[in-house]
mmCIF file of C-alpha atoms in Angstrom:
data_model
loop_
_atom_site.group_PDB
_atom_site.id
_atom_site.type_symbol
_atom_site.label_atom_id
_atom_site.label_comp_id
_atom_site.label_asym_id
_atom_site.label_seq_id
_atom_site.Cartn_x
_atom_site.Cartn_y
_atom_site.Cartn_z
ATOM 1 C CA MET A 1 -0.024 0.192 0.192
ATOM 2 C CA SER A 2 2.888 2.287 0.961
ATOM 3 C CA PHE A 3 4.427 1.568 -2.690
ATOM 4 C CA ILE A 4 1.117 2.625 -4.464
ATOM 5 C CA LEU A 5 0.821 6.040 -2.702
ATOM 6 C CA ASP A 6 4.742 6.694 -2.880
ATOM 7 C CA ILE A 7 4.189 5.987 -6.759
ATOM 8 C CA LYS A 8 1.014 8.440 -7.021
ATOM 9 C CA SER A 9 2.708 11.027 -4.507
ATOM 10 C CA ARG A 10 5.979 11.296 -7.437
ATOM 11 C CA PHE A 11 3.261 11.457 -9.838
ATOM 12 C CA GLY A 12 1.549 14.018 -8.848
ATOM 13 C CA ASN A 13 4.716 16.197 -8.042
ATOM 14 C CA TYR A 14 5.641 15.146 -11.469
ATOM 15 C CA LEU A 15 2.861 16.484 -13.255
ATOM 16 C CA GLU A 16 2.344 19.644 -10.488
ATOM 17 C CA SER A 17 5.986 20.620 -12.262
ATOM 18 C CA MET A 18 4.930 20.053 -15.649
ATOM 19 C CA ARG A 19 1.882 22.379 -14.814
ATOM 20 C CA TRP A 20 3.978 24.669 -13.823
ATOM 21 C CA VAL A 21 6.215 24.947 -16.796
ATOM 22 C CA VAL A 22 3.476 25.225 -18.910
ATOM 23 C CA PHE A 23 2.428 28.217 -16.535
ATOM 24 C CA LEU A 24 5.665 29.293 -17.280
ATOM 25 C CA PHE A 25 5.660 28.924 -20.862
ATOM 26 C CA LEU A 26 1.963 29.983 -21.084
ATOM 27 C CA GLY A 27 2.752 33.258 -19.405
ATOM 28 C CA GLY A 28 5.626 34.233 -21.324
ATOM 29 C CA ALA A 29 3.285 33.874 -24.447
ATOM 30 C CA LEU A 30 0.521 36.254 -23.041
ATOM 31 C CA ASN A 31 3.565 38.930 -22.203
ATOM 32 C CA THR A 32 5.174 38.279 -25.369
ATOM 33 C CA MET A 33 1.163 39.058 -27.040
ATOM 34 C CA ALA A 34 0.803 41.944 -24.837
ATOM 35 C CA ILE A 35 4.256 43.932 -25.414
ATOM 36 C CA LEU A 36 3.900 43.550 -29.422
ATOM 37 C CA THR A 37 0.312 44.914 -29.125
ATOM 38 C CA VAL A 38 1.084 47.683 -27.267
ATOM 39 C CA ALA A 39 4.214 48.571 -29.616
ATOM 40 C CA ASN A 40 1.806 48.118 -32.669
ATOM 41 C CA TYR A 41 -0.297 50.387 -31.124
ATOM 42 C CA LEU A 42 2.054 53.122 -30.558
ATOM 43 C CA LYS A 43 3.894 53.216 -33.485
ATOM 44 C CA THR A 44 0.272 54.144 -34.596
ATOM 45 C CA ILE A 45 -0.995 56.888 -32.272
ATOM 46 C CA ASN A 46 2.311 58.171 -32.993
ATOM 47 C CA VAL A 47 2.006 58.608 -37.117
ATOM 48 C CA VAL A 48 -1.413 59.816 -35.947
ATOM 49 C CA SER A 49 -0.072 62.832 -33.147
ATOM 50 C CA THR A 50 2.311 63.729 -36.144
ATOM 51 C CA SER A 51 -0.289 64.641 -38.325
ATOM 52 C CA THR A 52 -1.752 68.290 -38.679
ATOM 53 C CA ASN A 53 -5.355 68.337 -37.998
ATOM 54 C CA PRO A 54 -7.648 70.677 -36.495
ATOM 55 C CA GLU A 55 -7.249 68.745 -32.702
ATOM 56 C CA ALA A 56 -3.213 68.318 -32.812
ATOM 57 C CA GLN A 57 -3.118 69.876 -29.372
ATOM 58 C CA PHE A 58 -5.754 67.648 -27.600
ATOM 59 C CA GLN A 59 -4.348 64.558 -29.531
ATOM 60 C CA ILE A 60 -0.967 65.371 -28.367
ATOM 61 C CA VAL A 61 -2.472 65.423 -24.818
ATOM 62 C CA ILE A 62 -3.775 61.901 -25.272
ATOM 63 C CA THR A 63 -0.659 60.597 -27.054
ATOM 64 C CA VAL A 64 1.134 61.562 -23.949
ATOM 65 C CA ILE A 65 -0.849 59.887 -21.267
ATOM 66 C CA GLN A 66 -0.796 56.882 -23.716
ATOM 67 C CA PHE A 67 2.801 56.918 -24.105
ATOM 68 C CA ILE A 68 2.701 57.004 -20.390
ATOM 69 C CA LEU A 69 -0.297 54.580 -19.118
ATOM 70 C CA LEU A 70 0.750 51.627 -21.718
ATOM 71 C CA PRO A 71 4.171 50.972 -20.241
ATOM 72 C CA ILE A 72 2.745 51.036 -16.786
ATOM 73 C CA PHE A 73 0.528 48.620 -17.839
ATOM 74 C CA LEU A 74 3.231 46.502 -19.569
ATOM 75 C CA PHE A 75 5.112 46.690 -16.480
ATOM 76 C CA PHE A 76 2.091 44.918 -14.662
ATOM 77 C CA ILE A 77 1.463 42.600 -16.738
ATOM 78 C CA PRO A 78 3.968 39.975 -15.875
ATOM 79 C CA ILE A 79 2.476 40.356 -11.505
ATOM 80 C CA MET A 80 -1.266 40.196 -13.002
ATOM 81 C CA LEU A 81 0.061 36.811 -14.752
ATOM 82 C CA SER A 82 2.292 35.690 -11.678
ATOM 83 C CA ILE A 83 -0.661 35.878 -9.561
ATOM 84 C CA ILE A 84 -3.340 34.096 -11.832
ATOM 85 C CA PHE A 85 -1.131 31.480 -12.345
ATOM 86 C CA THR A 86 0.006 30.878 -8.534
ATOM 87 C CA LYS A 87 -3.318 30.456 -7.479
ATOM 88 C CA LEU A 88 -4.019 28.143 -10.117
ATOM 89 C CA GLY A 89 -1.271 25.724 -9.010
ATOM 90 C CA ALA A 90 -2.735 23.187 -7.005
ATOM 91 C CA ASP A 91 0.345 23.473 -4.736
ATOM 92 C CA LYS A 92 0.084 27.155 -4.923
ATOM 93 C CA ILE A 93 3.971 26.711 -6.485
ATOM 94 C CA LEU A 94 5.184 30.416 -7.182
ATOM 95 C CA VAL A 95 5.345 31.113 -10.980
ATOM 96 C CA PRO A 96 7.477 34.237 -10.873
ATOM 97 C CA SER A 97 7.210 37.434 -13.152
ATOM 98 C CA MET A 98 11.179 37.250 -13.804
ATOM 99 C CA PHE A 99 11.147 33.917 -15.109
ATOM 100 C CA ILE A 100 7.961 35.242 -17.496
ATOM 101 C CA GLN A 101 9.885 38.022 -18.285
ATOM 102 C CA ILE A 102 13.231 35.853 -19.258
ATOM 103 C CA ILE A 103 10.491 33.830 -21.730
ATOM 104 C CA SER A 104 9.703 36.735 -23.310
ATOM 105 C CA LEU A 105 12.980 37.831 -23.659
ATOM 106 C CA GLY A 106 13.813 34.988 -25.154
ATOM 107 C CA TRP A 107 11.352 34.946 -28.033
ATOM 108 C CA PHE A 108 12.421 38.414 -28.875
ATOM 109 C CA LEU A 109 16.046 37.771 -29.025
ATOM 110 C CA PHE A 110 14.524 35.296 -32.058
ATOM 111 C CA TYR A 111 12.550 37.784 -33.429
ATOM 112 C CA LEU A 112 15.218 40.553 -33.407
ATOM 113 C CA PRO A 113 16.780 39.607 -36.095
ATOM 114 C CA THR A 114 14.441 39.067 -38.570
ATOM 115 C CA THR A 115 12.487 42.343 -38.765
ATOM 116 C CA GLY A 116 15.366 43.818 -41.107
ATOM 117 C CA LEU A 117 16.722 46.211 -38.425
ATOM 118 C CA ASP A 118 20.538 47.750 -39.051
ATOM 119 C CA SER A 119 22.927 46.319 -36.413
ATOM 120 C CA ASP A 120 23.066 49.370 -34.219
ATOM 121 C CA LYS A 121 19.192 49.231 -33.609
ATOM 122 C CA LEU A 122 19.368 45.665 -32.952
ATOM 123 C CA ILE A 123 21.980 45.879 -30.736
ATOM 124 C CA MET A 124 19.934 49.045 -28.752
ATOM 125 C CA TYR A 125 16.541 46.949 -28.719
ATOM 126 C CA GLY A 126 18.631 43.761 -27.490
ATOM 127 C CA GLN A 127 19.873 46.001 -24.596
ATOM 128 C CA MET A 128 16.647 47.539 -23.832
ATOM 129 C CA MET A 129 15.059 44.247 -23.362
ATOM 130 C CA VAL A 130 17.711 42.640 -21.175
ATOM 131 C CA TYR A 131 17.802 45.777 -18.979
ATOM 132 C CA TYR A 132 14.082 45.338 -18.461
ATOM 133 C CA THR A 133 13.629 41.924 -18.358
ATOM 134 C CA PHE A 134 16.638 41.688 -15.224
ATOM 135 C CA PHE A 135 15.638 44.628 -13.643
ATOM 136 C CA GLY A 136 12.573 45.180 -13.872
ATOM 137 C CA GLY A 137 11.952 41.587 -13.333
ATOM 138 C CA ILE A 138 13.330 42.063 -10.352
ATOM 139 C CA ALA A 139 11.082 44.335 -8.857
ATOM 140 C CA GLN A 140 7.930 42.806 -10.574
ATOM 141 C CA ASP A 141 9.164 39.724 -8.045
ATOM 142 C CA GLN A 142 9.049 41.475 -5.353
ATOM 143 C CA LEU A 143 5.986 43.123 -6.012
ATOM 144 C CA SER A 144 4.434 39.263 -6.222
ATOM 145 C CA PHE A 145 5.858 38.828 -3.138
ATOM 146 C CA LYS A 146 4.210 41.300 -1.637
ATOM 147 C CA LEU A 147 1.066 39.979 -3.156
ATOM 148 C CA VAL A 148 1.121 36.275 -3.383
ATOM 149 C CA GLY A 149 3.284 35.545 -0.555
ATOM 150 C CA ILE A 150 6.143 32.961 -0.685
ATOM 151 C CA PRO A 151 5.317 28.857 -0.836
ATOM 152 C CA ALA A 152 5.805 27.651 2.494
ATOM 153 C CA ARG A 153 4.561 24.730 4.050
ATOM 154 C CA ARG A 154 4.851 23.125 7.681
ATOM 155 C CA GLU A 155 6.729 19.788 6.200
ATOM 156 C CA ASP A 156 9.690 22.560 5.456
ATOM 157 C CA LEU A 157 10.075 23.962 8.894
ATOM 158 C CA GLU A 158 12.603 22.134 11.643
ATOM 159 C CA LYS A 159 11.657 22.478 14.917
ATOM 160 C CA PHE A 160 11.986 21.358 18.398
ATOM 161 C CA SER A 161 10.493 22.584 21.726
ATOM 162 C CA LEU A 162 12.230 22.215 25.420
ATOM 163 C CA LYS A 163 10.512 23.169 28.913
ATOM 164 C CA VAL A 164 13.315 24.935 30.902
ATOM 165 C CA TYR A 165 12.803 25.554 34.766
ATOM 166 C CA ALA A 166 14.122 29.463 34.626
ATOM 167 C CA GLU A 167 12.750 32.519 34.792
ATOM 168 C CA ARG A 168 11.684 33.956 30.943
ATOM 169 C CA GLU A 169 14.188 36.885 31.345
ATOM 170 C CA LYS A 170 16.921 35.182 32.407
ATOM 171 C CA ILE A 171 17.046 32.748 29.847
ATOM 172 C CA VAL A 172 16.242 35.758 27.523
ATOM 173 C CA ARG A 173 19.420 37.523 28.918
ATOM 174 C CA LEU A 174 21.263 34.337 28.649
ATOM 175 C CA LEU A 175 20.808 34.316 25.306
ATOM 176 C CA LEU A 176 21.166 37.806 23.895
ATOM 177 C CA SER A 177 24.609 37.599 25.685
ATOM 178 C CA GLU A 178 27.617 38.587 24.201
ATOM 179 C CA ARG A 179 29.038 34.810 24.869
ATOM 180 C CA TYR A 180 26.514 33.302 23.103
ATOM 181 C CA LYS A 181 24.044 35.268 20.719
ATOM 182 C CA ASN A 182 26.662 35.344 17.496
ATOM 183 C CA ASN A 183 26.636 31.282 18.443
ATOM 184 C CA ILE A 184 23.279 30.879 17.851
ATOM 185 C CA ARG A 185 22.738 33.623 15.687
ATOM 186 C CA LEU A 186 20.515 35.968 17.062
ATOM 187 C CA SER A 187 19.501 39.339 17.152
ATOM 188 C CA GLU A 188 19.257 41.767 20.003
ATOM 189 C CA LYS A 189 15.968 42.724 18.546
ATOM 190 C CA ILE A 190 12.643 40.752 21.250
ATOM 191 C CA GLU A 191 9.225 41.068 20.091
ATOM 192 C CA LYS A 192 6.455 40.412 21.492
ATOM 193 C CA HIS A 193 3.539 37.762 20.215
ATOM 194 C CA ASN A 194 0.492 37.255 22.620
ATOM 195 C CA ASP A 195 2.385 37.852 25.790
ATOM 196 C CA ASN A 196 5.291 35.068 24.151
ATOM 197 C CA LEU A 197 8.523 36.962 23.609
ATOM 198 C CA ILE A 198 10.396 35.964 20.168
ATOM 199 C CA LEU A 199 13.890 36.245 19.533
ATOM 200 C CA ARG A 200 14.684 36.158 15.552
ATOM 201 C CA SER A 201 17.924 35.197 14.064
ATOM 202 C CA VAL A 202 20.015 37.746 12.235
ATOM 203 C CA LYS A 203 18.790 37.716 8.313
ATOM 204 C CA ARG A 204 22.333 36.849 7.050
ATOM 205 C CA GLY A 205 22.994 33.299 5.206
ATOM 206 C CA LYS A 206 19.928 30.995 3.822
ATOM 207 C CA MET A 207 19.390 29.202 7.505
ATOM 208 C CA ARG A 208 16.587 31.354 9.793
ATOM 209 C CA ILE A 209 15.521 30.975 13.074
ATOM 210 C CA THR A 210 12.610 31.971 15.453
ATOM 211 C CA ILE A 211 12.237 31.394 19.059
ATOM 212 C CA GLU A 212 9.296 31.757 21.173
ATOM 213 C CA LEU A 213 9.746 31.905 24.798
ATOM 214 C CA GLN A 214 6.153 31.823 26.599
ATOM 215 C CA GLU A 215 5.471 31.197 30.569
ATOM 216 C CA SER A 216 4.354 27.783 31.852
ATOM 217 C CA LEU A 217 1.266 26.947 33.755
ATOM 218 C CA ASP A 218 3.477 26.662 36.788
ATOM 219 C CA ASP A 219 5.624 29.346 37.508
ATOM 220 C CA GLU A 220 9.279 27.945 37.867
ATOM 221 C CA SER A 221 9.262 27.014 34.477
ATOM 222 C CA ILE A 222 8.885 28.146 30.872
ATOM 223 C CA ILE A 223 8.402 26.854 26.898
ATOM 224 C CA VAL A 224 11.126 27.729 24.878
ATOM 225 C CA ASN A 225 10.132 26.587 20.911
ATOM 226 C CA VAL A 226 12.442 27.079 18.474
ATOM 227 C CA VAL A 227 11.487 26.945 14.187
ATOM 228 C CA MET A 228 13.931 26.974 11.823
ATOM 229 C CA PHE A 229 13.928 26.869 7.770
ATOM 230 C CA GLN A 230 16.183 27.464 4.777
ATOM 231 C CA LYS A 231 15.196 30.230 2.674
ATOM 232 C CA GLY A 232 15.732 30.222 -1.056
ATOM 233 C CA TYR A 233 14.726 33.043 -3.409
ATOM 234 C CA TYR A 234 11.413 31.826 -4.491
ATOM 235 C CA TYR A 235 10.584 28.939 -1.784
ATOM 236 C CA LEU A 236 11.626 27.165 1.434
ATOM 237 C CA LYS A 237 14.117 24.356 1.239
ATOM 238 C CA SER A 238 13.558 21.455 3.410
ATOM 239 C CA SER A 239 17.014 19.576 2.740
ATOM 240 C CA GLU A 240 19.081 17.355 4.459
ATOM 241 C CA GLU A 241 21.388 20.936 5.072
ATOM 242 C CA LEU A 242 18.475 21.789 7.264
ATOM 243 C CA LYS A 243 18.012 18.681 8.888
ATOM 244 C CA GLY A 244 21.160 18.736 10.417
ATOM 245 C CA PHE A 245 21.461 22.613 11.048
ATOM 246 C CA ALA A 246 18.938 21.782 13.312
ATOM 247 C CA GLU A 247 20.112 19.104 15.337
ATOM 248 C CA THR A 248 23.167 21.071 15.526
ATOM 249 C CA TYR A 249 21.186 24.190 16.832
ATOM 250 C CA GLN A 250 19.237 21.738 19.495
ATOM 251 C CA ASN A 251 22.674 20.821 20.550
ATOM 252 C CA ASN A 252 23.686 24.145 21.398
ATOM 253 C CA ILE A 253 20.960 25.365 23.120
ATOM 254 C CA GLU A 254 21.193 22.722 25.545
ATOM 255 C CA SER A 255 24.749 22.736 25.940
ATOM 256 C CA ILE A 256 24.356 26.379 27.212
ATOM 257 C CA LEU A 257 21.960 25.356 29.777
ATOM 258 C CA ARG A 258 24.188 22.740 30.769
ATOM 259 C CA SER A 259 27.086 24.753 31.501
ATOM 260 C CA GLN A 260 25.825 27.562 33.290
ATOM 261 C CA LYS A 261 26.379 27.701 37.325
ATOM 262 C CA PRO A 262 24.190 25.765 38.706
ATOM 263 C CA GLU A 263 22.938 23.864 35.650
ATOM 264 C CA ILE A 264 19.816 24.733 34.226
ATOM 265 C CA LYS A 265 17.300 21.912 33.948
ATOM 266 C CA PHE A 266 15.301 21.333 30.868
ATOM 267 C CA LYS A 267 13.134 18.775 29.467
ATOM 268 C CA THR A 268 12.016 17.589 25.448
ATOM 269 C CA ASN A 269 8.786 18.931 24.815
ATOM 270 C CA PRO A 270 6.408 16.715 22.752
ATOM 271 C CA ILE A 271 6.922 18.469 18.839
ATOM 272 C CA GLU A 272 2.755 19.484 18.926
ATOM 273 C CA PHE A 273 4.269 22.267 20.967
ATOM 274 C CA THR A 274 5.915 24.356 18.234
ATOM 275 C CA GLU A 275 2.294 24.458 16.382
ATOM 276 C CA SER A 276 1.638 28.140 17.088
ATOM 277 C CA LEU A 277 4.799 29.263 16.687
ATOM 278 C CA GLU A 278 4.867 27.225 13.129
ATOM 279 C CA PHE A 279 1.273 29.041 12.203
ATOM 280 C CA LEU A 280 3.022 32.599 13.244
ATOM 281 C CA VAL A 281 6.305 31.507 10.975
ATOM 282 C CA LEU A 282 4.452 30.348 7.703
ATOM 283 C CA ARG A 283 2.147 33.520 7.943
ATOM 284 C CA GLU A 284 4.910 35.693 7.583
ATOM 285 C CA PHE A 285 5.280 34.229 3.799
ATOM 286 C CA GLU A 286 2.041 35.029 3.037
ATOM 287 C CA GLY A 287 0.953 37.617 0.699
ATOM 288 C CA VAL A 288 -1.096 40.760 1.114
ATOM 289 C CA LEU A 289 -3.839 39.061 -1.012
ATOM 290 C CA SER A 290 -3.849 35.388 1.057
ATOM 291 C CA GLN A 291 -4.501 37.538 4.410
ATOM 292 C CA LEU A 292 -7.036 39.313 2.912
ATOM 293 C CA GLU A 293 -8.765 36.077 2.817
ATOM 294 C CA ILE A 294 -10.152 36.671 -0.927
ATOM 295 C CA THR A 295 -13.179 34.740 -1.895
ATOM 296 C CA TRP A 296 -13.626 34.175 -5.937
ATOM 297 C CA ARG A 297 -16.564 35.722 -5.901
ATOM 298 C CA GLY A 298 -14.687 38.581 -4.060
ATOM 299 C CA TRP A 299 -12.177 38.417 -7.227
ATOM 300 C CA PHE A 300 -15.056 38.389 -9.815
ATOM 301 C CA LYS A 301 -16.418 41.755 -8.498
ATOM 302 C CA THR A 302 -12.601 43.039 -8.262
ATOM 303 C CA ILE A 303 -11.382 42.250 -11.498
ATOM 304 C CA MET A 304 -14.922 43.602 -13.235
ATOM 305 C CA PHE A 305 -14.212 46.601 -10.938
ATOM 306 C CA ILE A 306 -10.760 47.525 -12.178
ATOM 307 C CA ALA A 307 -12.155 46.226 -16.113
ATOM 308 C CA SER A 308 -15.005 49.071 -15.746
ATOM 309 C CA LEU A 309 -12.322 51.716 -14.885
ATOM 310 C CA ILE A 310 -10.130 50.686 -17.685
ATOM 311 C CA ALA A 311 -13.275 50.478 -20.166
ATOM 312 C CA VAL A 312 -13.879 54.363 -19.045
ATOM 313 C CA GLY A 313 -10.549 55.482 -20.207
ATOM 314 C CA VAL A 314 -10.635 53.302 -23.453
ATOM 315 C CA PHE A 315 -14.194 54.911 -24.363
ATOM 316 C CA TYR A 316 -13.383 58.315 -23.828
ATOM 317 C CA PHE A 317 -9.619 58.459 -24.400
ATOM 318 C CA PHE A 318 -8.970 56.080 -27.423
ATOM 319 C CA PHE A 319 -12.527 56.460 -29.031
ATOM 320 C CA LYS A 320 -13.433 59.757 -27.520
ATOM 321 C CA ASP A 321 -16.589 58.506 -26.834
ATOM 322 C CA GLY A 322 -17.924 60.881 -24.580
ATOM 323 C CA THR A 323 -21.338 59.256 -23.860
ATOM 324 C CA ASN A 324 -20.671 55.430 -23.276
ATOM 325 C CA ALA A 325 -17.406 56.784 -21.172
ATOM 326 C CA LEU A 326 -20.211 58.739 -18.525
ATOM 327 C CA ILE A 327 -22.489 55.410 -18.336
ATOM 328 C CA THR A 328 -19.805 53.139 -17.540
ATOM 329 C CA LEU A 329 -18.635 55.404 -15.000
ATOM 330 C CA VAL A 330 -22.385 56.230 -13.938
ATOM 331 C CA LEU A 331 -23.175 52.434 -13.534
ATOM 332 C CA ILE A 332 -19.699 52.030 -11.397
ATOM 333 C CA CYS A 333 -21.208 54.901 -8.929
ATOM 334 C CA LEU A 334 -24.454 53.328 -9.054
ATOM 335 C CA TYR A 335 -23.211 49.697 -7.997
ATOM 336 C CA LEU A 336 -20.736 51.870 -5.381
ATOM 337 C CA ALA A 337 -23.906 52.916 -3.913
ATOM 338 C CA PHE A 338 -25.416 49.922 -3.431
ATOM 339 C CA GLU A 339 -22.633 48.025 -2.659
ATOM 340 C CA LEU A 340 -20.524 49.861 0.068
ATOM 341 C CA PRO A 341 -23.259 50.694 2.775
ATOM 342 C CA HIS A 342 -24.418 47.141 2.571
ATOM 343 C CA LYS A 343 -20.486 45.907 3.941
ATOM 344 C CA LEU A 344 -20.112 48.728 6.218
ATOM 345 C CA LEU A 345 -23.240 47.746 7.811
ATOM 346 C CA LYS A 346 -22.247 44.178 7.621
ATOM 347 C CA LYS A 347 -18.249 44.989 9.151
ATOM 348 C CA ARG A 348 -19.841 47.092 12.104
ATOM 349 C CA ASN A 349 -22.069 44.319 12.896
ATOM 350 C CA GLU A 350 -19.393 41.508 12.945
#
């Protein structure tokens, strides 16, 4: 039976990896299409804006607005694709904006030589794409992290818990003393969470530590929970290196307690004691969207609201259709007039 479950697990992981690759290339293709569409459109409006007609001044203003807004819109395309494909993934594996940009860059590097441009322009456009891909990709990834977070699971964490027979303030002073804090990689900052004290490792290196010190039910002891993880750029890594580090770290903490005069007594707690700290650590890797807990219905309303605002701009600036722009704007205002009071009343009742 375990053999069948192992095959099922491996096959599932393989399918999820294939899905991630498909999402990545699909995101690159959609991003490329968006860039080409906007580039072709900008070429057409440039021709119109340089023509001599009675509305030339107004058209120049509209053209400037379009040349500003459309590149900004393009910048957010990989971020939106990253969010959508990450949410669609079964294990919520992050589809990075940077990788989407790299797929688009590869396409353009093959496409540019076929355009008939001279070598100087080819080099210039190629350099622009490379700079935009990597520097823009870094910025887009950071925004994606803020919105969707970094995939993290309890299985990616190593942890242990001790019952220590000493006062909490004494243990804090001990761990943060000049003699020990560098050895156990702790920063001097002390945080408070639900009456518990939180110590964290310095933010350098790939191994990170969070220590929680909570008062026990009896006055003679405290609970010391420790959670560790290995941070990659796009995810948390569960590795043998992390397991070895966790074992060494626990030995170091226990050695510090034993070395005191008189010796500080302790015993190992069941691993379930670390659950609250695990939740706290994992919560920190959640993005804004996950913390808001938006439902699919909420996503649909949000997307439709944004699309309506875009429609107002398109009708007014691109098609010069003030009537439809006004109708759409009135509908948005009516929606807000009916929806917001209901939401505010519901929130007040909660």
